[in-house]
Amino acid sequence: MSADLVPETRVLAVASHVVYGHVGNKMATLVMQSLGCDVAALNTVHFSNHTGYRQFKGTRATADEIRNLYEGLCMSNLTDFDVMLSGYAPSAAAVEAVGSIGQDLQRKAADRPGSFFWVLDPVMGDQGRLYVNDDVVPAYKKIVQHADLILPNQFEAEVLSGVQITSLQTLAKAITTLHATYKIPHVIITSVQLSKLSPSQENPSPDSTQNLLTVIGSTTLSSGKPRLFRIDVPAIDCFFSGTGDMFAALTVARLREAVFADRNPELRNAKSWVSGDEVRPTKLPLAKATEKVLASMHNVLEKTIEARDVELAATAPASGGSEEEVQKSEHLRRTKAGEIRLVRNVRFLREPTVEFMAKEWEGDY
Amino acid sequence: MSADLVPETRVLAVASHVVYGHVGNKMATLVMQSLGCDVAALNTVHFSNHTGYRQFKGTRATADEIRNLYEGLCMSNLTDFDVMLSGYAPSAAAVEAVGSIGQDLQRKAADRPGSFFWVLDPVMGDQGRLYVNDDVVPAYKKIVQHADLILPNQFEAEVLSGVQITSLQTLAKAITTLHATYKIPHVIITSVQLSKLSPSQENPSPDSTQNLLTVIGSTTLSSGKPRLFRIDVPAIDCFFSGTGDMFAALTVARLREAVFADRNPELRNAKSWVSGDEVRPTKLPLAKATEKVLASMHNVLEKTIEARDVELAATAPASGGSEEEVQKSEHLRRTKAGEIRLVRNVRFLREPTVEFMAKEWEGDY
């Protein structure tokens, strides 16, 4: 219909909702809709705003409420989804409920390989710190084996694989372990700061103050071994809440698009969309998709920084009250100014200019 | 930024959420975002699907939960809204909570006339039948006096005005009463089937089987009297759930756009955006906005009918089981096929081709 939309895709998105701002399903729904996907949004929490503000109000859905909403869809035959994207769930029981929804959709699609695909973002923590209860970790370890693609950040990849990522070698080992332990066909580790691992070799940018963020992806070979690619982008995303959700939502749309555009027309009917062993890492639909995803994100985040700086210049810094009150107000002002500016920048989602290309990576192991 | 977006507008949308399909906030959010509005979505119910399926699962927000979410916004300074759009609330207490939110936002904007505008859709019933509890009616009667624009359908206009609409004269009387009783600056009655009131005079279409749907709008004169316009469109919307929400959301975006484009640059700073008495009905921002709204709706609903017919032809009619079971399955199949097709038709929201023009209407009274 429109050249800038992906193939028609019905998505069940299970994640958090915030009244104000763009994280979780509030981000993912808009991103996928902007690319032409029909999104069913099952919200796991109902909060006033994201937790980066350090305060919020609202309620969490119980596991029963999540199951109940899905039952409602089942009883009216509203489950013909092509993709499920699952993100934040507020408890171990909620993670289990999400897992059972994913498995039920897989059962319904069992006789049509490739007709249903589950993208799982194992939201557990970041920067070495869990921000969920401890019992959420084993709950994820039980369900990730059913997903077709998982999108952990560096910390979540460590938690799931049991491999601490301190070098390129251990990074490759973590991905190998994820493929091997959980039989996950596709993995993307969404944020690795290689410069922190080995600054001199891995950050050859002429501007040495410019951190690079590396995204590592892999689609399994038939041997179960990884088929690795990497994409390096300037690291501007670390300041903004919702980048993980944006990444996941863009990946849903762009991966299905890439599979439908693949030179092998049968790939879309292959279980989990796994390309034959002859396909090089950089030619994988996962790599092609990730190139577009990162291009869109880079553009939107650049626009966000511009808008943030304009907003901060236009509003008065917090003043008055105790030092603590001033600090709190200033934090709120800066967090609000840093909300990702999506609505008026959807053209960057629809028409990404790919600048950062996937490169083969042997993992140096 | 983009020519097809309305001026930057921050909206607080308070209405229902459904996982599947497009009604309530699920409709309104996408519509307003597509036109470039930044939407904060406060969901009053969390249902699996709309009630037209005759079955659903999910939960309703309590009045306390609604107030609590708004408090969350207040405590982090996230209330700088230009417009509030309030729709379905699941109880009289919830309607009161929504009313207190609207009034609080008005208080915050009291020293900047025109900087905040409240569009209220008094969702109570249709076709002569209430679908809310009886006590919701007096709750709405208490809060509509604070709104800047209300969008009742014919039945809701009757309920609020106490005037039964059986003729053109009584229709005009109902609007006069709404302006007079509640001091509401702007009113649109979103669906009047004038053909049912007086078929021979009011439906002069050469195709006599074609029902016309009439939208009547009015912006008050300084005397308090109505300033009426009407727009007639072919009546294709009566089959689809969510048309009222779509109408309301489009109106938010298009009215603010029309006010900003008005030949009087001070109109945007006038209380409730009420044009001077010299402005003819068809030149009102409300009339200009409604023309665009109806153009977009007509296009999207035409596309919906096409897609519905394709889907019904492609899926097998229900069979097997008792007659009752077959009827139920068939109802579900037809209701699903009749979901409004929005995601891939947003160009009709952005670039409406106005075919149905506002006409002055004296109300024949």
XYZ file of C-alpha atoms in Angstrom:
730
model
C 0.000 0.000 0.000
C 2.516 2.597 1.143
C 6.148 2.101 0.219
C 7.331 3.072 3.677
C 5.291 0.463 5.576
C 6.423 -3.068 6.395
C 4.325 -6.094 5.318
C 1.029 -6.352 7.218
C 1.896 -7.737 10.632
C -0.406 -8.495 13.553
C 1.488 -8.158 16.811
C 0.580 -8.996 20.378
C 2.669 -6.644 22.512
C 2.859 -7.481 26.216
C 4.605 -4.832 28.287
C 4.122 -1.898 30.635
C 1.929 1.158 30.074
C 2.702 4.667 31.254
C 0.256 7.557 31.010
C 2.971 10.107 30.274
C 5.987 9.571 28.036
C 7.249 6.752 25.891
C 8.499 3.517 27.397
C 7.230 -0.073 27.348
C 4.077 -0.621 25.330
C 3.518 3.123 25.081
C 6.732 3.221 23.038
C 6.432 -0.136 21.279
C 2.841 0.345 20.154
C 3.504 3.689 18.514
C 6.719 2.470 16.870
C 5.122 -0.624 15.358
C 1.932 1.210 14.349
C 4.025 3.869 12.634
C 5.537 1.148 10.465
C 2.112 -0.286 9.622
C 1.737 -3.093 12.166
C -1.627 -3.810 13.761
C -0.829 -3.912 17.467
C -2.799 -5.575 20.241
C -1.450 -4.095 23.467
C -1.709 -6.134 26.663
C -0.458 -3.886 29.435
C 1.312 -5.463 32.409
C 1.438 -2.317 34.560
C -0.461 0.960 34.531
C 1.889 3.669 35.809
C 1.725 7.445 35.638
C 5.273 7.699 34.219
C 8.484 5.718 33.870
C 10.565 4.865 36.888
C 13.489 7.046 35.784
C 11.612 9.920 37.443
C 12.283 8.025 40.721
C 8.602 8.375 41.647
C 5.365 7.234 40.060
C 1.859 6.109 40.907
C -0.240 3.326 39.482
C -0.972 -0.379 39.604
C 0.556 -3.635 38.406
C -1.471 -6.310 36.645
C -1.504 -9.645 38.450
C -0.616 -12.841 36.612
C -4.320 -13.749 36.723
C -5.312 -10.446 35.137
C -2.789 -11.021 32.344
C -4.065 -14.562 31.730
C -7.631 -13.326 31.886
C -7.113 -10.698 29.182
C -5.552 -13.345 26.961
C -8.512 -15.671 27.623
C -10.762 -12.852 26.507
C -8.903 -12.759 23.190
C -9.103 -16.549 22.833
C -12.833 -16.772 23.426
C -13.550 -14.247 20.667
C -11.036 -15.721 18.182
C -8.772 -12.678 18.346
C -5.436 -14.520 18.467
C -4.319 -14.570 14.839
C -1.024 -12.896 15.639
C 2.050 -13.087 13.419
C 4.414 -11.939 16.155
C 4.428 -11.613 19.907
C 6.690 -9.036 21.517
C 6.996 -9.543 25.252
C 8.710 -7.037 27.504
C 8.467 -5.997 31.141
C 6.355 -8.158 33.441
C 6.052 -7.081 37.070
C 6.577 -10.411 38.879
C 7.800 -13.966 38.425
C 4.190 -15.150 38.176
C 3.537 -12.526 35.500
C 6.589 -13.735 33.553
C 5.164 -17.269 33.747
C 1.793 -16.006 32.510
C 3.473 -14.298 29.563
C 5.372 -17.511 28.898
C 2.192 -19.548 28.778
C 0.638 -17.051 26.345
C 3.656 -17.353 24.042
C 3.529 -21.142 24.172
C -0.205 -21.207 23.523
C 0.222 -19.044 20.436
C 3.011 -21.358 19.288
C 0.740 -24.385 19.721
C -1.992 -22.711 17.685
C 0.538 -22.091 14.872
C 2.322 -25.442 15.142
C 1.182 -26.747 11.749
C 2.241 -23.554 9.928
C 5.995 -23.109 10.514
C 7.145 -19.509 10.376
C 3.622 -18.161 10.791
C 4.227 -17.105 14.391
C 7.407 -15.606 15.848
C 8.116 -14.662 19.461
C 10.470 -11.806 20.258
C 11.305 -11.796 23.964
C 12.969 -8.913 25.745
C 14.060 -10.388 29.100
C 13.715 -7.173 31.084
C 15.544 -7.782 34.348
C 18.162 -5.114 34.899
C 21.030 -3.095 33.515
C 24.524 -1.929 34.392
C 25.187 -4.844 36.715
C 22.005 -4.394 38.735
C 18.703 -6.301 38.815
C 15.628 -4.084 38.969
C 13.201 -6.958 39.370
C 12.733 -9.434 42.212
C 15.283 -12.232 42.369
C 12.654 -14.856 41.505
C 12.061 -13.237 38.104
C 15.441 -14.576 36.923
C 14.571 -18.294 37.154
C 11.139 -17.483 35.668
C 12.844 -16.052 32.576
C 15.307 -18.939 32.454
C 12.306 -21.256 32.118
C 10.607 -19.394 29.269
C 13.418 -18.055 27.058
C 13.883 -21.516 25.542
C 10.542 -21.021 23.772
C 11.382 -17.667 22.200
C 12.570 -17.241 18.617
C 14.609 -14.122 19.298
C 15.784 -12.670 22.606
C 17.065 -9.147 23.136
C 19.057 -9.019 26.369
C 21.344 -6.141 27.195
C 24.855 -7.001 28.324
C 23.847 -7.537 31.946
C 20.792 -9.653 31.088
C 22.933 -11.764 28.733
C 25.284 -12.392 31.652
C 22.418 -13.352 33.941
C 20.864 -15.749 31.416
C 24.117 -17.322 30.201
C 25.974 -17.393 33.483
C 28.978 -15.996 31.602
C 30.448 -12.768 32.861
C 31.283 -10.555 29.898
C 34.691 -9.036 30.498
C 36.248 -9.419 27.060
C 35.386 -10.124 23.459
C 36.052 -13.772 24.083
C 33.584 -13.997 26.944
C 31.031 -12.020 24.939
C 31.195 -14.622 22.180
C 31.038 -17.347 24.783
C 27.883 -15.839 26.300
C 26.109 -15.902 22.933
C 27.317 -19.432 22.227
C 25.923 -20.455 25.603
C 22.569 -18.777 24.967
C 22.187 -20.656 21.667
C 23.352 -23.929 23.226
C 21.609 -23.864 26.594
C 18.248 -22.502 25.537
C 18.219 -23.450 21.821
C 17.332 -19.858 20.999
C 17.548 -19.378 17.206
C 18.310 -15.638 17.252
C 20.035 -13.429 19.809
C 20.824 -9.744 19.804
C 22.784 -8.240 22.678
C 21.503 -4.723 22.510
C 24.177 -2.760 24.290
C 27.760 -3.692 24.812
C 30.239 -1.004 25.660
C 33.289 -2.667 24.169
C 35.321 0.409 25.014
C 34.881 -0.549 28.650
C 36.122 -4.026 27.878
C 39.211 -3.084 25.877
C 39.342 0.622 25.131
C 42.460 0.929 23.017
C 41.705 -1.653 20.335
C 37.987 -1.358 20.171
C 37.460 2.365 20.035
C 39.527 3.544 17.094
C 37.360 6.601 16.535
C 39.371 9.720 15.657
C 37.317 11.517 18.288
C 38.555 9.587 21.261
C 35.878 11.003 23.571
C 33.182 9.407 21.420
C 32.052 6.154 22.984
C 30.921 3.477 20.613
C 28.045 1.234 21.472
C 28.198 -2.182 19.904
C 25.235 -4.351 19.064
C 26.077 -8.013 18.599
C 23.667 -10.353 16.842
C 23.634 -13.972 15.879
C 21.419 -16.443 14.073
C 22.316 -20.007 14.916
C 23.956 -22.328 12.382
C 22.520 -25.828 11.994
C 25.398 -26.997 14.183
C 24.016 -24.848 16.985
C 27.068 -22.566 16.776
C 26.587 -18.802 16.536
C 26.752 -16.837 13.286
C 27.867 -13.471 14.599
C 27.659 -9.939 13.303
C 28.327 -6.631 14.982
C 27.243 -3.066 14.367
C 28.979 -0.123 16.003
C 27.088 3.097 16.617
C 27.962 6.262 18.511
C 26.716 5.719 22.055
C 24.070 8.371 22.533
C 21.287 6.168 23.793
C 22.412 5.576 27.329
C 20.659 8.679 28.659
C 17.126 7.866 27.607
C 14.433 5.632 29.073
C 12.612 3.529 26.512
C 15.468 2.880 24.087
C 15.280 -0.867 24.734
C 11.559 -0.891 23.989
C 12.135 1.169 20.866
C 14.836 -1.233 19.729
C 12.603 -4.253 20.287
C 9.593 -2.763 18.491
C 11.636 -1.658 15.492
C 13.222 -5.101 15.357
C 9.812 -6.812 15.181
C 8.790 -4.755 12.171
C 12.133 -4.746 10.374
C 12.910 -8.422 10.899
C 9.591 -9.541 9.427
C 10.160 -7.136 6.548
C 13.651 -8.555 5.945
C 12.403 -12.144 6.068
C 9.690 -11.323 3.518
C 12.316 -9.619 1.312
C 14.826 -12.463 1.636
C 16.188 -13.980 -1.573
C 14.918 -17.324 -0.293
C 11.113 -17.021 -0.610
C 10.670 -20.086 1.595
C 12.415 -18.525 4.577
C 9.145 -17.092 5.848
C 7.780 -20.638 6.057
C 10.828 -21.993 7.865
C 10.635 -22.648 11.582
C 11.906 -19.570 13.447
C 13.060 -17.995 10.165
C 16.560 -19.512 10.432
C 18.568 -18.958 7.225
C 20.521 -21.823 5.663
C 24.154 -22.253 6.698
C 25.347 -20.795 3.387
C 24.053 -17.331 4.354
C 26.857 -15.100 5.628
C 26.282 -13.235 8.930
C 25.947 -9.813 7.288
C 23.356 -11.151 4.835
C 21.091 -12.469 7.577
C 17.627 -10.864 7.819
C 18.522 -10.234 11.470
C 21.561 -8.186 10.396
C 19.654 -6.288 7.698
C 16.888 -5.524 10.189
C 19.289 -4.365 12.876
C 20.983 -1.945 10.468
C 17.642 -0.207 9.862
C 16.707 -0.333 13.540
C 19.900 1.392 14.615
C 19.627 3.990 11.872
C 16.125 4.964 13.031
C 17.175 5.031 16.654
C 20.214 7.158 15.988
C 18.127 9.744 14.111
C 15.368 9.879 16.729
C 17.822 10.141 19.603
C 19.703 12.960 17.864
C 16.387 14.802 17.510
C 15.632 14.033 21.148
C 18.894 15.600 22.291
C 18.174 18.730 20.241
C 14.677 19.020 21.697
C 15.901 18.286 25.212
C 18.462 21.068 25.015
C 15.839 23.514 23.713
C 13.466 22.547 26.529
C 16.132 22.849 29.220
C 17.149 26.268 27.903
C 13.507 27.425 27.865
C 12.606 26.323 31.397
C 14.075 27.699 34.579
C 16.322 25.417 36.623
C 14.778 24.372 39.894
C 15.269 26.784 42.785
C 13.850 27.433 46.215
C 13.370 24.974 49.043
C 15.968 22.741 50.615
C 18.940 21.455 48.674
C 17.205 18.086 48.508
C 14.041 19.625 47.088
C 15.992 21.576 44.498
C 17.859 18.453 43.444
C 14.643 16.506 43.148
C 12.928 19.206 41.083
C 15.950 19.508 38.857
C 16.008 15.744 38.338
C 12.326 15.812 37.355
C 12.910 18.709 34.954
C 15.827 16.933 33.268
C 14.049 13.591 33.090
C 10.990 15.157 31.476
C 13.193 17.031 29.009
C 14.857 13.717 28.163
C 11.649 11.924 27.111
C 12.210 10.401 23.675
C 10.674 12.606 20.976
C 8.868 10.126 18.801
C 5.578 11.530 17.606
C 6.939 14.214 15.330
C 9.893 12.152 14.171
C 8.165 9.063 12.817
C 9.601 9.762 9.385
C 12.936 8.538 10.760
C 11.247 5.279 11.678
C 9.700 4.948 8.241
C 12.653 6.070 6.154
C 15.861 5.163 7.954
C 19.145 6.175 6.352
C 21.444 3.275 7.088
C 24.874 4.570 8.068
C 26.145 1.862 10.378
C 26.604 -1.451 8.603
C 26.799 -4.944 10.000
C 30.237 -6.487 9.954
C 31.144 -10.119 10.286
C 32.679 -10.916 13.582
C 34.383 -14.139 14.462
C 34.111 -13.405 18.129
C 37.902 -13.653 18.402
C 37.510 -16.902 20.257
C 8.161 20.382 10.803
C 6.004 18.228 8.527
C 3.295 19.911 6.514
C 0.775 17.203 7.329
C 1.033 17.513 11.114
C -1.044 19.837 13.285
C 0.655 22.345 15.640
C 2.441 20.660 18.554
C -0.274 19.675 21.006
C 0.049 17.909 24.347
C -3.107 15.965 25.094
C -4.289 14.125 28.171
C -6.646 11.424 26.879
C -8.819 9.729 29.488
C -10.798 6.781 28.128
C -10.967 3.009 27.856
C -8.229 0.670 26.669
C -8.771 -2.552 24.740
C -5.990 -5.017 23.961
C -7.418 -5.897 20.551
C -8.937 -3.470 18.084
C -9.502 0.252 18.009
C -11.956 1.942 20.330
C -11.589 4.385 23.242
C -8.032 5.456 23.973
C -6.676 2.713 21.700
C -8.352 4.599 18.851
C -7.896 8.143 20.124
C -4.208 7.789 20.947
C -3.267 6.489 17.505
C -5.409 9.090 15.728
C -3.934 12.036 17.619
C -0.374 10.682 17.442
C -0.739 10.226 13.689
C -1.474 13.935 13.424
C 1.539 14.838 15.552
C 0.021 15.218 19.023
C 1.915 14.057 22.085
C -0.623 11.926 23.921
C -0.682 10.997 27.591
C -3.141 8.102 27.863
C -4.922 7.533 31.159
C -6.905 4.332 30.714
C -10.206 3.960 32.586
C -10.752 0.274 31.767
C -8.468 -2.523 30.598
C -10.548 -4.878 28.453
C -9.563 -7.607 26.007
C -11.801 -6.176 23.255
C -14.729 -3.834 22.716
C -18.165 -4.708 23.983
C -19.632 -5.040 20.487
C -18.299 -8.602 20.549
C -20.890 -9.149 23.346
C -18.177 -10.749 25.504
C -14.885 -9.548 26.910
C -12.582 -9.952 29.891
C -10.656 -7.405 31.875
C -10.847 -4.885 34.669
C -12.193 -1.389 35.299
C -10.149 1.315 36.990
C -11.682 2.622 40.187
C -12.165 6.333 40.726
C -9.284 6.189 43.213
C -6.981 4.567 40.664
C -7.830 7.292 38.149
C -7.168 10.047 40.699
C -3.991 8.310 41.767
C -2.547 8.209 38.249
C -3.289 11.898 37.864
C -1.603 12.596 41.215
C 1.428 10.778 39.869
C 1.530 13.208 36.960
C 1.109 16.197 39.277
C 3.907 15.238 41.623
C 6.400 14.995 38.758
C 5.233 18.175 36.991
C 3.847 16.274 34.005
C 0.614 18.224 33.585
C 1.478 20.814 30.947
C -1.374 19.718 28.696
C -2.880 21.894 25.980
C -6.005 19.773 25.665
C -7.832 17.131 27.660
C -10.017 14.648 25.813
C -12.242 12.700 28.177
C -14.314 9.746 27.034
C -15.696 6.599 28.616
C -15.502 6.315 32.391
C -16.848 3.126 33.985
C -18.861 4.545 36.906
C -20.396 7.716 38.307
C -17.458 8.013 40.722
C -15.037 7.657 37.789
C -16.883 10.416 35.918
C -16.499 12.621 39.007
C -12.786 11.806 39.154
C -12.384 12.760 35.501
C -14.306 15.953 36.219
C -11.976 16.894 39.039
C -8.946 16.296 36.786
C -10.402 18.600 34.138
C -11.131 21.299 36.695
C -7.667 21.003 38.223
C -6.045 21.460 34.809
C -8.297 24.479 34.232
C -7.204 25.989 37.550
C -3.544 25.494 36.652
C -4.150 27.342 33.341
C -6.464 30.014 34.751
C -4.062 32.914 34.177
C -3.412 31.926 30.546
C -6.778 31.980 28.722
C -6.950 29.618 25.765
C -3.906 27.652 26.911
C -6.004 24.693 28.040
C -9.109 23.300 26.344
C -11.317 20.421 27.502
C -13.127 18.266 24.967
C -15.677 16.063 26.715
C -17.391 13.123 25.071
C -20.276 12.289 27.440
C -20.331 8.560 26.713
C -23.620 7.292 28.105
C -25.558 5.477 25.399
C -26.878 5.432 21.874
C -30.021 4.716 19.890
C -32.331 5.530 22.784
C -30.573 3.280 25.268
C -28.225 3.978 28.184
C -25.248 1.614 28.397
C -23.987 2.998 31.679
C -25.502 2.924 35.161
C -28.304 5.404 35.770
C -26.189 7.372 38.264
C -23.668 8.235 35.525
C -26.202 10.667 34.008
C -26.329 13.101 36.959
C -22.536 12.752 37.282
C -22.142 14.003 33.713
C -24.736 16.726 34.259
C -22.513 18.045 37.036
C -19.280 18.152 35.031
C -20.262 19.148 31.472
C -20.605 22.775 32.580
C -16.809 22.871 32.881
C -16.048 21.554 29.404
C -15.179 23.766 26.444
C -16.612 21.431 23.824
C -18.941 18.487 24.251
C -19.592 15.791 21.656
C -22.850 14.027 22.473
C -24.608 11.813 19.974
C -28.312 12.444 19.431
C -29.364 10.321 22.398
C -26.802 11.818 24.773
C -27.852 15.314 23.675
C -31.415 14.395 24.614
C -30.342 13.060 27.986
C -28.251 16.136 28.829
C -30.706 18.734 27.502
C -33.920 17.066 28.535
C -35.243 17.843 25.044
C -36.457 14.935 22.977
C -35.243 15.364 19.416
C -38.084 14.530 17.079
C -37.772 17.329 14.555
C -35.405 20.003 13.325
C -37.008 22.436 15.700
C -36.391 20.256 18.736
C -32.845 19.564 17.567
C -32.128 23.293 17.547
C -33.846 23.600 20.896
C -31.647 20.892 22.392
C -28.477 22.734 21.346
C -29.855 26.046 22.594
C -30.570 24.372 25.914
C -27.070 22.861 26.152
C -25.500 26.297 25.622
C -27.924 27.948 28.040
C -28.111 25.402 30.829
C -24.467 24.401 31.025
C -22.799 27.461 29.460
C -20.900 25.148 27.127
C -19.097 27.253 24.493
C -19.006 24.606 21.754
C -21.294 21.686 20.970
C -21.218 19.104 18.221
C -23.998 16.560 17.960
C -22.128 13.798 16.233
C -24.870 11.735 14.695
C -28.332 12.821 13.809
C -30.309 10.804 11.337
C -32.460 13.603 10.025
C -33.987 11.208 7.517
C -35.635 9.511 10.456
C -37.000 12.821 11.632
C -38.402 14.050 8.316
C -37.381 11.854 5.428
C -38.923 13.637 2.473
C -37.490 17.111 2.999
C -34.206 16.249 4.572
C -32.934 13.504 2.325
C -33.010 14.955 -1.153
C -30.281 12.633 -2.413
C -30.934 11.308 -5.927
C -30.145 7.859 -4.558
C -33.045 7.618 -2.181
C -31.689 4.495 -0.471
C -28.628 6.447 0.676
C -29.090 7.602 4.252
C -27.464 10.839 5.184
C -25.931 11.370 8.550
C -25.953 14.925 9.771
C -23.476 16.468 12.138
C -24.683 19.661 13.789
C -22.258 22.013 15.455
C -22.478 25.323 17.226
C -20.203 27.855 18.844
C -22.093 30.144 21.171
C -22.693 33.821 20.367
C -21.992 36.368 23.074
C -25.747 36.435 23.671
C -25.546 32.760 24.629
C -27.552 31.821 21.532
C -26.262 29.074 19.232
C -24.385 29.728 15.990
C -25.312 26.628 14.044
C -23.770 24.792 11.130
C -24.505 21.394 9.667
C -22.551 18.926 7.560
C -24.248 16.053 5.774
C -22.304 12.885 5.014
C -23.364 9.513 3.645
C -24.197 7.394 6.694
C -21.670 4.581 6.611
C -20.402 4.880 10.145
C -23.251 3.276 12.015
C -21.795 -0.234 11.700
C -18.453 0.329 13.375
C -17.369 0.501 17.001
C -14.974 3.333 17.750
C -16.307 5.937 15.332
C -17.226 8.259 18.194
C -13.715 8.006 19.632
C -12.222 8.594 16.201
C -14.425 11.644 15.720
C -13.422 13.076 19.097
C -9.694 12.516 18.591
C -9.689 14.021 15.113
C -11.652 16.981 16.451
C -9.043 17.680 19.140
C -6.256 17.874 16.571
C -8.172 19.690 13.852
C -9.826 22.235 16.130
C -6.524 23.325 17.626
C -5.077 23.509 14.114
C -8.018 25.643 12.931
C -7.745 27.983 15.913
C -4.028 28.467 15.246
C -4.790 29.134 11.565
C -7.654 31.536 12.314
C -7.515 34.983 10.737
C -7.742 36.385 14.257
C -4.315 35.617 15.776
C -5.669 36.391 19.249
C -8.310 33.671 19.117
C -5.879 31.130 20.575
C -5.553 33.360 23.639
C -9.297 33.819 24.038
C -11.121 31.901 26.733
C -12.496 28.672 25.233
C -11.528 29.830 21.729
C -14.908 31.486 21.113
C -14.898 33.529 17.898
C -16.343 37.040 17.816
C -19.999 37.430 16.889
C -19.048 38.689 13.427
C -17.749 35.254 12.409
C -20.306 33.349 10.328
C -21.091 29.753 11.376
C -19.302 28.179 8.390
C -16.165 30.217 9.100
C -15.887 29.013 12.682
C -12.763 26.958 13.524
C -15.219 24.349 14.805
C -16.833 24.113 11.357
C -13.492 24.045 9.510
C -12.245 21.334 11.860
C -15.376 19.237 11.488
C -15.109 19.317 7.700
C -11.647 17.749 7.894
C -12.718 15.310 10.594
C -15.597 13.981 8.530
C -13.468 13.760 5.388
C -10.904 11.582 7.194
C -13.593 9.435 8.754
C -15.389 8.899 5.478
C -12.178 7.752 3.786
C -11.119 5.430 6.595
C -14.581 3.889 6.885
C -14.725 3.289 3.134
C -11.387 1.476 3.392
C -12.726 -0.430 6.395
C -15.724 -1.658 4.433
C -13.473 -2.821 1.589
C -11.189 -4.674 4.003
C -14.139 -6.123 5.925
C -15.634 -7.551 2.743
C -12.290 -9.062 1.714
C -11.882 -10.619 5.167
C -15.418 -12.018 5.236
C -14.938 -13.520 1.759
C -11.628 -15.068 2.809
C -12.840 -16.690 6.028
C -15.407 -19.463 6.259
C -18.764 -18.625 7.807
C -19.301 -20.247 11.161
C -20.688 -23.783 11.048
C -21.048 -26.761 13.361
C -22.571 -26.836 16.818
C -26.003 -25.653 17.851
C -27.793 -22.855 16.070
C -26.934 -20.608 18.988
C -23.241 -21.475 18.763
C -23.198 -20.863 15.013
C -24.876 -17.491 15.487
C -22.400 -16.523 18.158
C -19.369 -17.538 16.092
C -20.743 -15.731 13.093
C -21.290 -12.598 15.171
C -17.687 -12.763 16.384
C -16.400 -13.264 12.828
C -18.372 -10.288 11.529
C -17.454 -8.047 14.460
C -13.749 -8.800 14.025
C -14.003 -8.169 10.282
C -15.637 -4.833 11.091
C -12.777 -3.473 13.210
C -11.834 -0.036 11.902
C -8.752 -0.264 9.682
C -6.647 2.597 10.896
C -2.986 1.666 10.938
C -2.466 1.402 7.196
C -4.783 4.277 6.383
C -3.274 7.079 8.432
C -2.629 9.041 5.246
C -6.371 9.744 5.182
C -6.053 11.242 8.638
C -3.103 13.366 7.600
C -4.326 14.459 4.204
C -8.104 14.640 4.234
C -9.866 15.573 1.020
C -12.756 17.718 2.145
C -15.888 16.807 0.176
C -18.656 17.600 2.627
C -18.828 21.293 3.477
C -20.368 23.008 6.439
C -23.582 24.890 5.675
C -25.236 27.556 7.744
C -28.340 26.348 9.402
C -30.878 28.521 11.105
C -32.316 25.585 12.929
C -35.688 26.341 11.325
C -36.925 27.478 14.662
